[in-house]
Structures are given as structure tokens and as C-alpha cells.
mmCIF file of C-alpha atoms in Angstrom:
data_model
loop_
_atom_site.group_PDB
_atom_site.id
_atom_site.type_symbol
_atom_site.label_atom_id
_atom_site.label_comp_id
_atom_site.label_asym_id
_atom_site.label_seq_id
_atom_site.Cartn_x
_atom_site.Cartn_y
_atom_site.Cartn_z
ATOM 1 C CA UNK A 1 173.571 39.768 -5.571
ATOM 2 C CA UNK A 2 171.926 37.307 -3.483
ATOM 3 C CA UNK A 3 171.952 39.446 -0.231
ATOM 4 C CA UNK A 4 170.410 42.072 -1.887
ATOM 5 C CA UNK A 5 167.478 39.942 -3.564
ATOM 6 C CA UNK A 6 165.471 40.396 -0.173
ATOM 7 C CA UNK A 7 165.589 44.423 -0.556
ATOM 8 C CA UNK A 8 164.966 44.338 -4.197
ATOM 9 C CA UNK A 9 161.673 42.390 -3.222
ATOM 10 C CA UNK A 10 160.518 44.613 -0.763
ATOM 11 C CA UNK A 11 160.687 47.362 -3.054
ATOM 12 C CA UNK A 12 159.279 45.819 -6.033
ATOM 13 C CA UNK A 13 156.107 44.926 -3.516
ATOM 14 C CA UNK A 14 155.924 48.938 -2.901
ATOM 15 C CA UNK A 15 155.934 49.339 -6.820
ATOM 16 C CA UNK A 16 153.156 47.339 -6.780
ATOM 17 C CA UNK A 17 151.295 49.709 -4.612
ATOM 18 C CA UNK A 18 152.249 52.510 -6.266
ATOM 19 C CA UNK A 19 151.373 51.271 -9.514
ATOM 20 C CA UNK A 20 147.737 50.567 -8.108
ATOM 21 C CA UNK A 21 147.552 53.722 -6.252
ATOM 22 C CA UNK A 22 148.371 55.372 -9.535
ATOM 23 C CA UNK A 23 145.827 53.394 -11.511
ATOM 24 C CA UNK A 24 142.876 53.932 -9.022
ATOM 25 C CA UNK A 25 143.964 57.539 -8.700
ATOM 26 C CA UNK A 26 143.634 58.273 -12.426
ATOM 27 C CA UNK A 27 140.435 56.343 -12.590
ATOM 28 C CA UNK A 28 139.206 59.026 -9.661
ATOM 29 C CA UNK A 29 140.691 61.911 -11.574
ATOM 30 C CA UNK A 30 138.773 60.561 -14.897
ATOM 31 C CA UNK A 31 135.741 60.661 -12.941
ATOM 32 C CA UNK A 32 135.740 64.146 -11.052
ATOM 33 C CA UNK A 33 137.450 65.645 -13.839
ATOM 34 C CA UNK A 34 136.115 64.068 -16.920
ATOM 35 C CA UNK A 35 132.757 63.438 -15.770
ATOM 36 C CA UNK A 36 133.168 59.640 -16.489
ATOM 37 C CA UNK A 37 130.911 57.989 -13.631
ATOM 38 C CA UNK A 38 131.884 53.990 -13.206
ATOM 39 C CA UNK A 39 129.667 51.408 -13.749
ATOM 40 C CA UNK A 40 129.176 48.477 -11.376
ATOM 41 C CA UNK A 41 131.453 46.855 -13.198
ATOM 42 C CA UNK A 42 134.098 49.171 -13.308
ATOM 43 C CA UNK A 43 133.405 49.777 -9.274
ATOM 44 C CA UNK A 44 133.921 45.856 -8.800
ATOM 45 C CA UNK A 45 137.423 46.222 -10.785
ATOM 46 C CA UNK A 46 138.280 48.874 -8.378
ATOM 47 C CA UNK A 47 137.560 46.845 -5.364
ATOM 48 C CA UNK A 48 139.411 43.889 -6.874
ATOM 49 C CA UNK A 49 142.484 46.317 -7.494
ATOM 50 C CA UNK A 50 142.175 47.172 -3.682
ATOM 51 C CA UNK A 51 141.661 43.597 -2.477
ATOM 52 C CA UNK A 52 144.975 42.552 -4.515
ATOM 53 C CA UNK A 53 147.124 45.694 -3.447
ATOM 54 C CA UNK A 54 146.190 45.044 0.555
ATOM 55 C CA UNK A 55 148.057 41.904 0.212
ATOM 56 C CA UNK A 56 150.930 43.568 -0.626
ATOM 57 C CA UNK A 57 150.595 46.238 2.168
ATOM 58 C CA UNK A 58 149.948 43.468 4.736
ATOM 59 C CA UNK A 59 153.527 41.930 3.167
ATOM 60 C CA UNK A 60 155.103 45.385 3.492
ATOM 61 C CA UNK A 61 153.735 46.218 7.293
ATOM 62 C CA UNK A 62 154.993 42.671 8.515
ATOM 63 C CA UNK A 63 158.038 43.171 7.273
ATOM 64 C CA UNK A 64 158.396 46.604 8.770
ATOM 65 C CA UNK A 65 157.419 45.174 12.030
ATOM 66 C CA UNK A 66 159.852 42.452 11.884
ATOM 67 C CA UNK A 67 157.168 39.803 11.986
ATOM 68 C CA UNK A 68 157.038 38.594 8.264
ATOM 69 C CA UNK A 69 157.615 34.813 8.373
ATOM 70 C CA UNK A 70 157.889 32.853 4.960
ATOM 71 C CA UNK A 71 154.644 31.099 5.303
ATOM 72 C CA UNK A 72 153.183 34.328 5.710
ATOM 73 C CA UNK A 73 154.600 36.126 2.871
ATOM 74 C CA UNK A 74 153.752 33.388 0.576
ATOM 75 C CA UNK A 75 149.961 33.030 1.827
ATOM 76 C CA UNK A 76 149.978 37.239 1.449
ATOM 77 C CA UNK A 77 151.128 36.753 -2.204
ATOM 78 C CA UNK A 78 148.174 34.066 -2.454
ATOM 79 C CA UNK A 79 145.853 36.777 -1.256
ATOM 80 C CA UNK A 80 147.397 39.401 -3.982
ATOM 81 C CA UNK A 81 147.150 36.678 -6.634
ATOM 82 C CA UNK A 82 143.440 35.573 -5.792
ATOM 83 C CA UNK A 83 142.082 39.489 -5.889
ATOM 84 C CA UNK A 84 144.092 39.613 -9.255
ATOM 85 C CA UNK A 85 142.187 36.820 -10.332
ATOM 86 C CA UNK A 86 138.881 38.113 -9.369
ATOM 87 C CA UNK A 87 139.498 41.130 -10.908
ATOM 88 C CA UNK A 88 140.540 39.682 -14.344
ATOM 89 C CA UNK A 89 137.242 37.906 -14.345
ATOM 90 C CA UNK A 90 135.000 40.825 -13.821
ATOM 91 C CA UNK A 91 137.080 42.907 -16.497
ATOM 92 C CA UNK A 92 136.942 39.976 -18.954
ATOM 93 C CA UNK A 93 132.868 40.156 -18.494
ATOM 94 C CA UNK A 94 132.900 43.969 -19.245
ATOM 95 C CA UNK A 95 135.234 43.475 -22.351
ATOM 96 C CA UNK A 96 133.220 40.479 -23.644
ATOM 97 C CA UNK A 97 129.949 42.800 -23.227
ATOM 98 C CA UNK A 98 131.832 45.030 -25.542
ATOM 99 C CA UNK A 99 133.449 42.720 -28.045
ATOM 100 C CA UNK A 100 131.272 42.782 -31.110
ATOM 101 C CA UNK A 101 132.383 45.060 -33.742
ATOM 102 C CA UNK A 102 130.856 48.432 -34.080
ATOM 103 C CA UNK A 103 130.308 48.669 -30.400
ATOM 104 C CA UNK A 104 131.829 51.644 -28.998
ATOM 105 C CA UNK A 105 132.454 50.372 -25.587
ATOM 106 C CA UNK A 106 131.826 52.060 -22.229
ATOM 107 C CA UNK A 107 133.571 55.478 -21.268
ATOM 108 C CA UNK A 108 136.588 56.866 -23.316
ATOM 109 C CA UNK A 109 139.804 54.827 -24.302
ATOM 110 C CA UNK A 110 143.241 55.587 -23.183
ATOM 111 C CA UNK A 111 145.797 54.869 -25.678
ATOM 112 C CA UNK A 112 143.221 53.086 -27.520
ATOM 113 C CA UNK A 113 142.052 50.990 -24.986
ATOM 114 C CA UNK A 114 139.012 51.372 -22.784
ATOM 115 C CA UNK A 115 139.706 51.319 -18.565
ATOM 116 C CA UNK A 116 138.588 47.546 -18.426
ATOM 117 C CA UNK A 117 140.565 46.617 -21.042
ATOM 118 C CA UNK A 118 143.646 47.860 -19.442
ATOM 119 C CA UNK A 119 142.315 46.895 -16.092
ATOM 120 C CA UNK A 120 142.500 43.415 -17.702
ATOM 121 C CA UNK A 121 145.761 43.910 -18.402
ATOM 122 C CA UNK A 122 147.265 45.180 -15.050
ATOM 123 C CA UNK A 123 145.361 41.897 -13.243
ATOM 124 C CA UNK A 124 147.562 39.802 -15.652
ATOM 125 C CA UNK A 125 150.624 41.682 -14.609
ATOM 126 C CA UNK A 126 150.264 41.325 -11.004
ATOM 127 C CA UNK A 127 149.503 37.490 -11.351
ATOM 128 C CA UNK A 128 152.225 37.172 -13.258
ATOM 129 C CA UNK A 129 154.436 39.271 -10.379
ATOM 130 C CA UNK A 130 152.901 37.286 -7.860
ATOM 131 C CA UNK A 131 154.004 33.816 -9.484
ATOM 132 C CA UNK A 132 157.558 35.254 -9.929
ATOM 133 C CA UNK A 133 157.969 36.262 -6.320
ATOM 134 C CA UNK A 134 156.381 33.275 -5.312
ATOM 135 C CA UNK A 135 158.800 31.233 -7.230
ATOM 136 C CA UNK A 136 161.929 33.000 -5.889
ATOM 137 C CA UNK A 137 160.459 33.179 -2.374
ATOM 138 C CA UNK A 138 162.704 30.080 -0.864
ATOM 139 C CA UNK A 139 165.578 32.649 -1.300
ATOM 140 C CA UNK A 140 164.108 36.258 -0.781
ATOM 141 C CA UNK A 141 161.496 37.018 1.555
ATOM 142 C CA UNK A 142 161.056 40.924 1.767
ATOM 143 C CA UNK A 143 163.330 42.843 4.075
ATOM 144 C CA UNK A 144 162.471 46.261 5.171
ATOM 145 C CA UNK A 145 164.872 49.074 5.598
ATOM 146 C CA UNK A 146 166.182 50.351 9.505
ATOM 147 C CA UNK A 147 163.345 51.374 11.278
ATOM 148 C CA UNK A 148 162.983 55.367 10.994
ATOM 149 C CA UNK A 149 165.219 55.412 8.037
ATOM 150 C CA UNK A 150 164.230 57.537 5.259
ATOM 151 C CA UNK A 151 163.246 54.839 2.877
ATOM 152 C CA UNK A 152 161.477 53.131 5.661
ATOM 153 C CA UNK A 153 159.427 56.505 6.337
ATOM 154 C CA UNK A 154 159.062 56.860 2.215
ATOM 155 C CA UNK A 155 157.405 52.984 2.376
ATOM 156 C CA UNK A 156 155.139 53.846 4.790
ATOM 157 C CA UNK A 157 154.028 56.781 3.038
ATOM 158 C CA UNK A 158 153.633 54.726 0.027
ATOM 159 C CA UNK A 159 150.905 52.604 2.069
ATOM 160 C CA UNK A 160 149.374 56.026 3.745
ATOM 161 C CA UNK A 161 148.932 57.251 0.674
ATOM 162 C CA UNK A 162 147.291 54.018 -0.778
ATOM 163 C CA UNK A 163 145.021 53.812 2.001
ATOM 164 C CA UNK A 164 143.873 57.491 1.492
ATOM 165 C CA UNK A 165 143.087 56.352 -2.242
ATOM 166 C CA UNK A 166 141.035 53.787 -0.340
ATOM 167 C CA UNK A 167 139.245 56.466 2.195
ATOM 168 C CA UNK A 168 138.532 58.539 -0.812
ATOM 169 C CA UNK A 169 136.865 55.734 -2.803
ATOM 170 C CA UNK A 170 134.886 54.567 0.227
ATOM 171 C CA UNK A 171 133.310 58.466 0.843
ATOM 172 C CA UNK A 172 132.769 58.710 -3.148
ATOM 173 C CA UNK A 173 130.819 55.666 -3.085
ATOM 174 C CA UNK A 174 128.367 56.979 -0.535
ATOM 175 C CA UNK A 175 127.890 60.076 -3.042
ATOM 176 C CA UNK A 176 127.568 58.004 -6.027
ATOM 177 C CA UNK A 177 125.297 55.027 -4.596
ATOM 178 C CA UNK A 178 123.311 57.179 -1.901
ATOM 179 C CA UNK A 179 120.381 55.211 -0.293
ATOM 180 C CA UNK A 180 120.321 52.445 -3.148
ATOM 181 C CA UNK A 181 121.523 49.125 -2.140
ATOM 182 C CA UNK A 182 123.525 48.356 -5.578
ATOM 183 C CA UNK A 183 124.941 50.957 -8.265
ATOM 184 C CA UNK A 184 122.182 51.566 -11.490
ATOM 185 C CA UNK A 185 123.782 49.744 -14.584
ATOM 186 C CA UNK A 186 124.577 53.048 -16.290
ATOM 187 C CA UNK A 187 124.997 55.911 -13.647
ATOM 188 C CA UNK A 188 124.101 59.386 -14.645
ATOM 189 C CA UNK A 189 125.084 61.414 -11.396
ATOM 190 C CA UNK A 190 125.539 61.228 -7.795
ATOM 191 C CA UNK A 191 122.448 59.579 -6.122
ATOM 192 C CA UNK A 192 122.944 61.182 -2.544
ATOM 193 C CA UNK A 193 122.458 64.685 -4.798
ATOM 194 C CA UNK A 194 119.223 63.179 -5.908
ATOM 195 C CA UNK A 195 120.711 62.707 -9.682
ATOM 196 C CA UNK B 1 126.346 46.774 -0.921
ATOM 197 C CA UNK B 2 128.995 48.670 -2.785
ATOM 198 C CA UNK B 3 129.216 51.256 0.402
ATOM 199 C CA UNK B 4 129.808 47.983 2.596
ATOM 200 C CA UNK B 5 132.607 46.572 0.523
ATOM 201 C CA UNK B 6 134.304 49.740 0.290
ATOM 202 C CA UNK B 7 134.136 50.381 3.900
ATOM 203 C CA UNK B 8 135.228 46.556 4.607
ATOM 204 C CA UNK B 9 138.286 47.265 2.654
ATOM 205 C CA UNK B 10 139.337 50.326 4.151
ATOM 206 C CA UNK B 11 138.556 48.763 7.454
ATOM 207 C CA UNK B 12 140.897 45.603 6.678
ATOM 208 C CA UNK B 13 143.805 48.180 5.513
ATOM 209 C CA UNK B 14 143.494 49.831 8.642
ATOM 210 C CA UNK B 15 143.428 46.791 10.426
ATOM 211 C CA UNK B 16 146.658 45.656 8.860
ATOM 212 C CA UNK B 17 148.446 48.992 9.450
ATOM 213 C CA UNK B 18 147.736 48.757 13.079
ATOM 214 C CA UNK B 19 148.783 45.187 13.335
ATOM 215 C CA UNK B 20 145.441 43.637 13.653
ATOM 216 C CA UNK B 21 145.193 39.968 14.402
ATOM 217 C CA UNK B 22 145.634 37.511 11.410
ATOM 218 C CA UNK B 23 142.245 35.676 11.646
ATOM 219 C CA UNK B 24 140.676 39.027 11.841
ATOM 220 C CA UNK B 25 142.162 40.002 8.777
ATOM 221 C CA UNK B 26 141.709 37.052 6.769
ATOM 222 C CA UNK B 27 138.091 36.716 7.560
ATOM 223 C CA UNK B 28 137.607 40.382 6.434
ATOM 224 C CA UNK B 29 139.678 39.611 3.559
ATOM 225 C CA UNK B 30 137.440 36.426 2.121
ATOM 226 C CA UNK B 31 134.157 37.972 3.694
ATOM 227 C CA UNK B 32 134.646 40.914 1.150
ATOM 228 C CA UNK B 33 135.862 38.592 -1.727
ATOM 229 C CA UNK B 34 132.106 36.865 -0.992
ATOM 230 C CA UNK B 35 130.633 40.271 -1.149
ATOM 231 C CA UNK B 36 132.391 40.818 -4.292
ATOM 232 C CA UNK B 37 131.486 37.720 -5.970
ATOM 233 C CA UNK B 38 127.697 38.310 -4.816
ATOM 234 C CA UNK B 39 127.778 41.731 -6.220
ATOM 235 C CA UNK B 40 129.096 40.408 -9.464
ATOM 236 C CA UNK B 41 126.299 37.848 -9.455
ATOM 237 C CA UNK B 42 123.595 40.235 -8.642
ATOM 238 C CA UNK B 43 124.635 42.551 -11.742
ATOM 239 C CA UNK B 44 125.446 39.942 -14.480
ATOM 240 C CA UNK B 45 121.954 39.033 -15.005
ATOM 241 C CA UNK B 46 122.198 37.134 -18.394
ATOM 242 C CA UNK B 47 124.605 35.228 -20.721
ATOM 243 C CA UNK B 48 126.594 36.751 -23.459
ATOM 244 C CA UNK B 49 124.934 35.687 -27.122
ATOM 245 C CA UNK B 50 128.671 35.216 -28.364
ATOM 246 C CA UNK B 51 130.221 32.450 -30.053
ATOM 247 C CA UNK B 52 133.786 31.814 -30.832
#
């Protein structure tokens, strides 16, 4: 079991990247297909998800290159936790904006909760997850599979898909924000197209 | 500001992928976090009238 733990930790961190890729992907889908344009606080939560997940991407990439040391691993877990904490602060502000009885909230609900409430849940999960990984860190630094194996290629694909989702967001924000310095409080269309 | 933040995030991801120096990635990471906090401060202009 002790020998398996480093590999298990490696795949758990991959799961962190997959989960946030899916969450950000679904929010993009709701935006493009469902027409739900993100408000400034929604975008801040997306940035925090990306910032937090970059900590995971860095751990995986260093493990694949064989340069991941214990101190680097713990520092990168800290980056992930700090990014998630910032996201939790942004999400709580938005929850508080709509907490009064009778308030319909911003945007649609998924399984009874608005997206910012789900975002808060995911940030709490990441903080808990990084804490647990930090506790077992002395026994388990992530160990990557053999170079160019199928598992190694799958792990690389996970990271590349995440980076592609970040790139889509970067292009999208140019269309959404246009030539303005910041997003309007309640975006009604893509500013670059003059909406 | 949002455009700068997202392109910094993308740059950081690519830098990590290509094995850029650690100081560069860490500087970008904390710089982006500061920009995000600044943007949050810009959008949050009033305290909420809530009492628990």
C-alpha cells in the first residue's frame, strides 16, 4: 500500500485538474449555448479556479520531468489552496449578495444551487483536499508513470485540455470585454460586437 | 483588466508546461493574485446591509 501511495496521489491530483476542467467547461457551455453571460464576480471565480488548478498542473508537470522535490510539492499545494481560498472569498461575496429571502439570485440554478454556490463548494473541497495531501506529503510525493507510457500520455492530455480551456476563456474575454477596462456589472452581450 | 489576468494565467500555464524558471512562475502567480484582489476591490464598492 505504501508503495502505491505516490502513484495514487499523482492520479488524485490529475483528478483535481479534470474536475476543474469540467466545471469551467460546463460554465463555458452554459455561456455559449444557454446564453448565460458571466458577471464580474463569476469571472473572478473562474480565474481563481484556474489559478488554483495551475498549482496542480505544475506538480504533475514537475513529476513527469522528474524534478519534483518535497519542498516544491508542498509549496505548489499551498498555491492551489491559496487560489481556492481567494475563490471562496469571491464566491461568498456573491452568495451574500443574493442571500435575502425572495432574491432570485444571478443566473440559473443547477440541482437547486446557483453556480456561485457550487463554486464555493468546489473551493472548500480543494482546500480540504490540499490539506489532506499536505498531511500525507512526508509519506507520498506524487510519482509519475514511465515516460511515454499510455498513462503518461493520458496525464499530459489532461494538462493540455485544461490549458486549452484557459485559452478559450482568454479569447472569450476579449469578445466579452471589448475595449473596456473592466466588465459591466450585468453584461448584456459581447462588447466587442457593440452589444 | 480581465484580459490581462486571463492572458497572464495562460502564459503561466504554458511557462509551467515548458519548464520555465521557478521564480518567473511564482512572480506571475502572485502578480495575478494581486490583480484579482484589485479587481475584486474595484467591483465591491459597498458593504452589504446584512446582520446575522
